[in-house]
Coordinates of C-alpha atoms and ligand atoms in Angstrom, one line a residue:
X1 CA -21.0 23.5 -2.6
X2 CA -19.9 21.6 0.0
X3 CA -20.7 17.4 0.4
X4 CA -21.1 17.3 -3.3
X5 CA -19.1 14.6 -5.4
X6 CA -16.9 17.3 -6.7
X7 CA -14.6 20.4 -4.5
X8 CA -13.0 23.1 -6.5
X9 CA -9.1 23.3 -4.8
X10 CA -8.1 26.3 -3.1
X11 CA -4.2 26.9 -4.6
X12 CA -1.8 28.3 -2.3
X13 CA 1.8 27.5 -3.8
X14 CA 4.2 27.6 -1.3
X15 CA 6.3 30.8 -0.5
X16 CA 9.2 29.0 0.3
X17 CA 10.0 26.2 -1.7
X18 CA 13.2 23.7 -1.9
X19 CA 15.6 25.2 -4.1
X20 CA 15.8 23.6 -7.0
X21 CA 19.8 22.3 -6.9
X22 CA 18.9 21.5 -3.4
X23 CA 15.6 19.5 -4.7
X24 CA 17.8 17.5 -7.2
X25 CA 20.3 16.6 -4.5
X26 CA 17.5 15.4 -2.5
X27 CA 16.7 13.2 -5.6
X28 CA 19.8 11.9 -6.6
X29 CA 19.3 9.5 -3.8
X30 CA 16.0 9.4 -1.8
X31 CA 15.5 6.3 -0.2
X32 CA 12.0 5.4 0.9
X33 CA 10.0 7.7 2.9
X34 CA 12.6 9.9 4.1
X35 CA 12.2 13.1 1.8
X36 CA 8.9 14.5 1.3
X37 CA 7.9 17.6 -1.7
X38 CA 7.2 21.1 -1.2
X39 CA 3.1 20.7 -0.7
X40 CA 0.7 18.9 0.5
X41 CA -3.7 18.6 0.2
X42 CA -6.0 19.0 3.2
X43 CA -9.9 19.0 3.3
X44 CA -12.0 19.0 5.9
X45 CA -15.8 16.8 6.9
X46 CA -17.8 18.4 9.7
X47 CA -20.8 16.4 10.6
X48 CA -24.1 18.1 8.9
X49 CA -22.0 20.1 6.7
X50 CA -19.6 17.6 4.6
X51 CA -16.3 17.9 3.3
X52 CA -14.7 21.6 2.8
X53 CA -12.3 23.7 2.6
X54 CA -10.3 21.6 -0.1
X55 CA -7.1 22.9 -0.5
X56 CA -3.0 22.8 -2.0
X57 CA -0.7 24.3 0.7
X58 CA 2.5 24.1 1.5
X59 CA 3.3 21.3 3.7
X60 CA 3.5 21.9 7.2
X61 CA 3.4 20.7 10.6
X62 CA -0.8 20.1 11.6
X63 CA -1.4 22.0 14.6
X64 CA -3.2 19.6 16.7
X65 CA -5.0 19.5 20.1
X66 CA -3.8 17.2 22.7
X67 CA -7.8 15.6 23.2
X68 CA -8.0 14.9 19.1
X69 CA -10.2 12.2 19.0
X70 CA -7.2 9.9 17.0
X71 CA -4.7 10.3 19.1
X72 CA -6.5 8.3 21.6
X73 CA -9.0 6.1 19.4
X74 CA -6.7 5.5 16.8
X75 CA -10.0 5.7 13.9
X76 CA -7.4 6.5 11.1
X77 CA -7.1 5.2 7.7
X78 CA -4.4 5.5 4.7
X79 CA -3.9 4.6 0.9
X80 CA -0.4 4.0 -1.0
X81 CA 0.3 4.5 -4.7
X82 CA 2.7 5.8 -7.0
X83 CA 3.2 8.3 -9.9
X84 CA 5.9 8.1 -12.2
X85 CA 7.4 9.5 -15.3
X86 CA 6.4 7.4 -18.3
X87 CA 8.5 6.3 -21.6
X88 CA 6.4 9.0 -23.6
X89 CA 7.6 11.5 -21.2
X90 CA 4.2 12.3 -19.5
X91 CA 3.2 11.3 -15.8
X92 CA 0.6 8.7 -14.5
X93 CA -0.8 7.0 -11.8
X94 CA -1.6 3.4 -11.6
X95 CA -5.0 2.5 -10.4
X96 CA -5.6 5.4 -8.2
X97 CA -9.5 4.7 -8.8
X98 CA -8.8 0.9 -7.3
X99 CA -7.2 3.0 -4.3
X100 CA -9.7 5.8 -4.4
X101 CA -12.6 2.4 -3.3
X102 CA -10.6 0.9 -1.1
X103 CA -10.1 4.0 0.7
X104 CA -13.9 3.9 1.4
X105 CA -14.0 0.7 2.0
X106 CA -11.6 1.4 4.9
X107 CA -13.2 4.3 6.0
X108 CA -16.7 2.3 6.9
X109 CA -14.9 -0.1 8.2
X110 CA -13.6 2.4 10.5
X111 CA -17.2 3.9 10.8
X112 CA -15.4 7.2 9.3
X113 CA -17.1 9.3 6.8
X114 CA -16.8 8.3 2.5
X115 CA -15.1 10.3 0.2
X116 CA -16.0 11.2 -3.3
X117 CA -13.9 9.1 -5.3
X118 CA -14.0 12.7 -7.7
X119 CA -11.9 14.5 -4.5
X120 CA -9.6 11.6 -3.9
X121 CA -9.2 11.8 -7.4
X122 CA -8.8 15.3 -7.9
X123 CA -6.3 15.7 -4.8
X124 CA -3.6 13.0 -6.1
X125 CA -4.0 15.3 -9.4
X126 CA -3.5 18.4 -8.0
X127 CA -0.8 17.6 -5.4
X128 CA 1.2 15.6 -8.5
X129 CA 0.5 18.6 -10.8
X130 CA 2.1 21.4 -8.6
X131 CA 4.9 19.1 -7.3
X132 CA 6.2 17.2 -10.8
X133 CA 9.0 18.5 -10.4
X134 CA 9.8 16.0 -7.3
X135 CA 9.3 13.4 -9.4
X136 CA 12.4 11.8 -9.7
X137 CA 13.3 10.9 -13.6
X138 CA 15.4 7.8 -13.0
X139 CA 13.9 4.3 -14.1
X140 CA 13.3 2.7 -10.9
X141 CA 12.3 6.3 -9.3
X142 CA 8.5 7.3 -8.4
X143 CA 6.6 9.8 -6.2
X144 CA 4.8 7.9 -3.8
X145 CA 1.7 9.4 -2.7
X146 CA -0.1 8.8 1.1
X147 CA -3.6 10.1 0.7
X148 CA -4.7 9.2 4.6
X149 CA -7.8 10.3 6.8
X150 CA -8.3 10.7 10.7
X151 CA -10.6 11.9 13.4
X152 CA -10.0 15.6 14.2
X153 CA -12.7 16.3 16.7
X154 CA -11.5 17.4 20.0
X155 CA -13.0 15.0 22.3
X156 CA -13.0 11.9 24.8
X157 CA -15.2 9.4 24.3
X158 CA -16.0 6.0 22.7
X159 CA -18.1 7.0 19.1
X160 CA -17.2 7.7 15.8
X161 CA -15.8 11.4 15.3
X162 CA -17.8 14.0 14.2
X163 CA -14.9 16.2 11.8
X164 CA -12.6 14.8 10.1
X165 CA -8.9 15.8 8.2
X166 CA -8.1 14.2 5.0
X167 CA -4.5 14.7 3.7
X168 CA -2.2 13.9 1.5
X169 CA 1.6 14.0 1.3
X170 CA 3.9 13.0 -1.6
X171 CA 7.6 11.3 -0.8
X172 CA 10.2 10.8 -4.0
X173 CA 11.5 7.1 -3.5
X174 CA 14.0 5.6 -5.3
X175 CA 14.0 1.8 -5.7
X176 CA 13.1 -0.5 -3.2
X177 CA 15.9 -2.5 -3.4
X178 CA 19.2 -0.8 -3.6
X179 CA 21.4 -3.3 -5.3
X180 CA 19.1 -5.1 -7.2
X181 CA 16.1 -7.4 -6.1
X182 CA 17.6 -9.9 -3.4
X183 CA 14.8 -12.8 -2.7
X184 CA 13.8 -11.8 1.2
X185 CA 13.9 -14.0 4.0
X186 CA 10.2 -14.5 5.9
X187 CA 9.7 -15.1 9.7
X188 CA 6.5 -17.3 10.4
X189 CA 5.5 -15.8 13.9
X190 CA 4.5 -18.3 16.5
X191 CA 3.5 -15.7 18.6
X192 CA 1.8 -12.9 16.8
X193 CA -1.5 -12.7 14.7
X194 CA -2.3 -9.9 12.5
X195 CA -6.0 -9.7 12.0
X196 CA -9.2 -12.3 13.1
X197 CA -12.1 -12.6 11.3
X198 CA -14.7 -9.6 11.9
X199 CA -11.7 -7.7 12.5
X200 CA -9.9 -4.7 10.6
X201 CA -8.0 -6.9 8.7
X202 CA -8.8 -5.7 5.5
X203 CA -9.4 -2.0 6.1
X204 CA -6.1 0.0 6.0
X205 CA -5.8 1.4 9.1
X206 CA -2.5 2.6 11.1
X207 CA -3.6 0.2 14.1
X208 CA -3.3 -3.1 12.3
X209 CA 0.8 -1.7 11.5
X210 CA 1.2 -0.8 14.8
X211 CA -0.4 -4.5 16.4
X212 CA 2.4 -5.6 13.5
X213 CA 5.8 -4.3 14.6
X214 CA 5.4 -7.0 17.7
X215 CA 6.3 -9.5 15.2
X216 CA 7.8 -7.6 12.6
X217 CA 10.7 -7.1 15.8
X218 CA 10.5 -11.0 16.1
X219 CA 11.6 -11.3 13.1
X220 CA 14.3 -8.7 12.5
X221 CA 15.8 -10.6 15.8
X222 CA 15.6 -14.0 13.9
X223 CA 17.8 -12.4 11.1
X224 CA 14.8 -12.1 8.9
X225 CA 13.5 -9.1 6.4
X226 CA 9.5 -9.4 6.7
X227 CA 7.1 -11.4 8.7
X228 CA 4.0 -14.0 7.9
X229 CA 1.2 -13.6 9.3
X230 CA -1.1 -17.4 10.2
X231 CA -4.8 -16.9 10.6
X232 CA -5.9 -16.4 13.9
X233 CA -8.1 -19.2 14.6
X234 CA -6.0 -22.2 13.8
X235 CA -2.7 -20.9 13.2
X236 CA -2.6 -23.0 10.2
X237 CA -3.0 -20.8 7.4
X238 CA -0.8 -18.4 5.6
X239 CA -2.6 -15.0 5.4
X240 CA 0.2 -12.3 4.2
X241 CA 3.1 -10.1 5.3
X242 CA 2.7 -7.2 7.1
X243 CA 2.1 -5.3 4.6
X244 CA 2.4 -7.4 1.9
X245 CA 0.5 -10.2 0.1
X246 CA 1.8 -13.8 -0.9
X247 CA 2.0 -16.3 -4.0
X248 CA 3.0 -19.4 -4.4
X249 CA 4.0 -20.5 -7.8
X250 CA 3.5 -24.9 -8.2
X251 CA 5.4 -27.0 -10.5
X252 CA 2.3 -26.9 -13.0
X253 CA 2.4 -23.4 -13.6
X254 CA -0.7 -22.6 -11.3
X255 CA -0.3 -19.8 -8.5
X256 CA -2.1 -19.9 -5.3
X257 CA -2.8 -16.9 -3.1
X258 CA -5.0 -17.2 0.1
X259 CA -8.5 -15.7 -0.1
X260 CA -10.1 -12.5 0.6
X261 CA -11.8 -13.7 3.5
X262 CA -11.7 -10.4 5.5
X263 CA -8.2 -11.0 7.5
X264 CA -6.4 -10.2 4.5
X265 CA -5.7 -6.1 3.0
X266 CA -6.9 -6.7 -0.6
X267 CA -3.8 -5.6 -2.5
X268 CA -4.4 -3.7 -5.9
X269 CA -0.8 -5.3 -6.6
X270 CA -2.4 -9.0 -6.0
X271 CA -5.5 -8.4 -8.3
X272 CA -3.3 -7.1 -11.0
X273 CA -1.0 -10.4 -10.3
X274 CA -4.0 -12.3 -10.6
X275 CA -5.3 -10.7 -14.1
X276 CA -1.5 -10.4 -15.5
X277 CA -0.9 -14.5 -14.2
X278 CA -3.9 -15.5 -16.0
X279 CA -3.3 -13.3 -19.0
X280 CA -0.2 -15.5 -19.4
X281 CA -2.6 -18.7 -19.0
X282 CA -1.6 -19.5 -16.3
X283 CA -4.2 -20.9 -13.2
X284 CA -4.8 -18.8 -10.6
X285 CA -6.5 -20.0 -7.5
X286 CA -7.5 -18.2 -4.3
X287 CA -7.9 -20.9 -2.0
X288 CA -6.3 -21.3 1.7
X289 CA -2.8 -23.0 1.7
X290 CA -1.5 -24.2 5.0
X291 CA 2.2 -23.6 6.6
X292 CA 2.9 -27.3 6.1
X293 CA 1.8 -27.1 2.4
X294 CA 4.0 -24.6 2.3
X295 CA 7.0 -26.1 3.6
X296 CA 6.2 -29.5 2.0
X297 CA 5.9 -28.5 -1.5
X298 CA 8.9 -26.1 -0.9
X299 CA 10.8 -29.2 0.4
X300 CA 9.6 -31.6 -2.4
X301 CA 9.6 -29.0 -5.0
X302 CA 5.9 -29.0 -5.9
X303 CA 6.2 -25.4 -5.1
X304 CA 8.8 -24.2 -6.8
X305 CA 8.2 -20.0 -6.0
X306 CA 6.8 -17.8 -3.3
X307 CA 7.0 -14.1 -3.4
X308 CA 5.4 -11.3 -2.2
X309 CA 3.4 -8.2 -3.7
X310 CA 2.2 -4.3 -2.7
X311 CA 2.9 -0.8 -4.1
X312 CA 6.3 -0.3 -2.2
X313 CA 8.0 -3.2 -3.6
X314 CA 5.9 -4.3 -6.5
X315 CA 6.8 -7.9 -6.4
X316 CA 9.5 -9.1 -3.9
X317 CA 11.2 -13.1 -3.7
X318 CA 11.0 -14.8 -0.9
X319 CA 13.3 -17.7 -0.9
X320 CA 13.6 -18.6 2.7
X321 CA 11.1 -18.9 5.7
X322 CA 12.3 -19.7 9.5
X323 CA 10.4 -20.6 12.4
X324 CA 11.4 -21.9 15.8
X325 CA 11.9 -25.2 15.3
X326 CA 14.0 -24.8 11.6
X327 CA 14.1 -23.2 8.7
X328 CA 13.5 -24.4 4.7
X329 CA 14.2 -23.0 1.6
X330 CA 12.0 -22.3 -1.8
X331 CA 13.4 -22.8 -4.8
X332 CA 16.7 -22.9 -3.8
X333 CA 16.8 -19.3 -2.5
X334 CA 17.0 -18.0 -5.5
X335 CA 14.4 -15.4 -7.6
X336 CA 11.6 -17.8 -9.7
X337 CA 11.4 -17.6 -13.1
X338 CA 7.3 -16.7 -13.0
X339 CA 8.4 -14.0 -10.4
X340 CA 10.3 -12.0 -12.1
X341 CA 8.4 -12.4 -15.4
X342 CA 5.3 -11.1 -13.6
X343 CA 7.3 -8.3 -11.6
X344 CA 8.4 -7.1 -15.2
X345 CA 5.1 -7.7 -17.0
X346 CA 4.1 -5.0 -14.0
X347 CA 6.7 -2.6 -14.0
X348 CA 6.3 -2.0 -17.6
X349 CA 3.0 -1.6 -17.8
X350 CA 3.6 1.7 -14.9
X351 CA 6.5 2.6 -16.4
X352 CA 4.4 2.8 -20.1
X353 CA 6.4 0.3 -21.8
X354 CA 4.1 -2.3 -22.6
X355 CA 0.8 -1.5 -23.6
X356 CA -2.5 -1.0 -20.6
X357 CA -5.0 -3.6 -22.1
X358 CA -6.8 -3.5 -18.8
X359 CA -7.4 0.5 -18.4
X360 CA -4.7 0.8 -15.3
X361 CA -3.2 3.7 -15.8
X362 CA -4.2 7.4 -15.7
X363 CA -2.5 10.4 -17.3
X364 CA -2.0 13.4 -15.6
X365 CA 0.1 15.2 -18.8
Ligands
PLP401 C1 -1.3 -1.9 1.5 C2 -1.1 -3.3 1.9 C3 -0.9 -4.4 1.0 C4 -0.6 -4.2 -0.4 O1 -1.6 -3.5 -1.1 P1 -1.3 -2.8 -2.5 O2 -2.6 -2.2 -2.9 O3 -0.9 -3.9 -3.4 O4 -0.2 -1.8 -2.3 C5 -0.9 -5.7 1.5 N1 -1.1 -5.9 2.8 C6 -1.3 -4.9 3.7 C7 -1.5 -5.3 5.2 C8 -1.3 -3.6 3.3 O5 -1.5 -2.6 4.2

């Protein structure tokens, strides 16, 4: 029945598939986002009747009508994990359920209907299950998964929709960073804010990327990878990336990450950080740290690391950070010690080579 916690999946394999020498050509190289697999899951929420009509079809183009309500209100929301081929040869997911609540999180943010965490659930299973085979095998490789929701209904007009589409997609990546991990260069934007407070800052919507690429333009232009993001009210203190959180890593051993103060995106990444960081004793304290703490202590070496963390990249370097007036460099520009230890603590805990003390990771097979 439909608007209960649980939908039984309508199957519909699809009749026209990738070849399979052309799917492992596609994998021998996939870069990030560019190649997507054979299927894809889409329910549907209708006001007064619930969600519906949960299915596995091949994925396709959505035919959709020119007065949809997101096309012009932009109420749209999205989630990003991955699944990956483990050391025991099965397949799991890393803390879909952490995803699966922040999804709904976003979506009353958004004032957009809840969905069971069973269906989200249930649909990352399903779409992985009847597309394994685009999971690609090598040790940096994964199947990254887009669960995402938007308004459907076909009207103008300021209010919350009334139907719904939730879909998800699945795209083979291959690392990150081709060549090895290369500590990034930030931009600290004069110019741009990402998110105030009352604002969507911590839902994750599409509009707080696209109020991003602004800056994230900025900073290609000043030769840099990624942008940081100040708070909005003082421009003072150091919120995250644009899709991306931050640490920084002081000469004691303690790590500092600014607050969840609802102008950051609460990564899954960071609160794993966090646990794995203190599991190593080390102090972790979410507190807000200015620009000109940052460039102080990266100057007089009281902060000796900074990187940055989400799904995509798991944990990312940053060893330099320009701004108009000049530039400075942490840790000589080179890839922290804690870093990397924490990025590998991470890695193989997904990749099922060191053991899941904290319950993170779910078996598909
Ligand atoms: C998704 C996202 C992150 C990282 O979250 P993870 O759950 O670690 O992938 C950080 N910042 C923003 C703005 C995001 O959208």
């Amino acid at each position: 029945m439909s608007g209960g916690d649980k939908l039984d999946f309508e199957i519909r394999p699809n009749a026209n598939p990738v070849a399979a020498a052309d799917r492992t050509a596609l994998l021998a190289n996939p870069g990030f986002g560019r190649i997507f697999t054979d299927h894809m899951v889409t329910v549907r929420y209708a006001e007064g009747k619930g969600w519906y009509d949960a299915r596995v079809e091949a994925r396709a183009p959505i035919p959709m009508d020119p007065a949809s309500a997101v096309l012009h209100y932009a109420q749209e929301i999205f989630e990003g994990l991955k699944a990956y081929h483990t050391a025991d040869g099965g397949v799991s997911m890393f803390r879909p359920d952490a995803n699966a609540r922040r999804f709904n999180l976003s979506a009353d943010r958004m004032s957009m209907p809840a969905l069971p965490e069973a269906v989200f659930l249930d649909s990352l299973r399903e779409l992985i299950t009847i597309d394994r085979d685009w999971i690609p095998t090598g040790e940096d490789g994964s199947l990254y998964l887009r669960p995402f929701m938007y308004a459907s209904e076909v009207f103008l007009g300021v209010r919350p929709a009334r139907e719904y589409l939730y879909v998800v997609i699945a795209s083979p990546v291959g690392a990150y960073f081709s060549g090895g991990i290369k500590p990034v260069t930030v931009w600290v934007s004069p110019d741009y804010t990402r998110a105030a407070p009352g604002g969507t800052g911590a839902a994750k919507c599409g509009g707080n990327y696209a109020a991003s690429l602004a800056a994230q333009a900025e900073a290609i232009e000043a030769g840099c990878d990624q942008v940081v993001f100040l708070d909005a009210v003082e421009q003072k203190y150091i919120d995250e990336l644009g899709g991306m959180n931050i640490f920084f890593v002081f000469d004691d051993g303690t790590l500092v990450t600014p607050p969840l103060t609802g102008t950051i995106l609460p990564g899954i990444t960071r609160e794993s950080v966090i646990t794995l960081a203190r599991d190593a004793g080390h102090e972790v304290v979410e507190r807000p740290i200015s620009f000109d703490e940052w460039r102080a202590g990266a100057e007089s070496g009281r902060i000796r690391e900074t990187f940055a963390c989400g799904t995509a990249a798991v944990i990312t370097p940053i060893g330099e950070a320009r701004f108009p007036s000049g530039a400075f460099t942490v840790g000589g520009g080179a890839s922290g010690e804690v870093t990397m230890s924490l990025r590998q603590q991470l890695v193989d805990i997904q990749r099922g080579s060191a053991p899941d003390t904290h319950g993170w990771i779910h078996k598909i097979a």
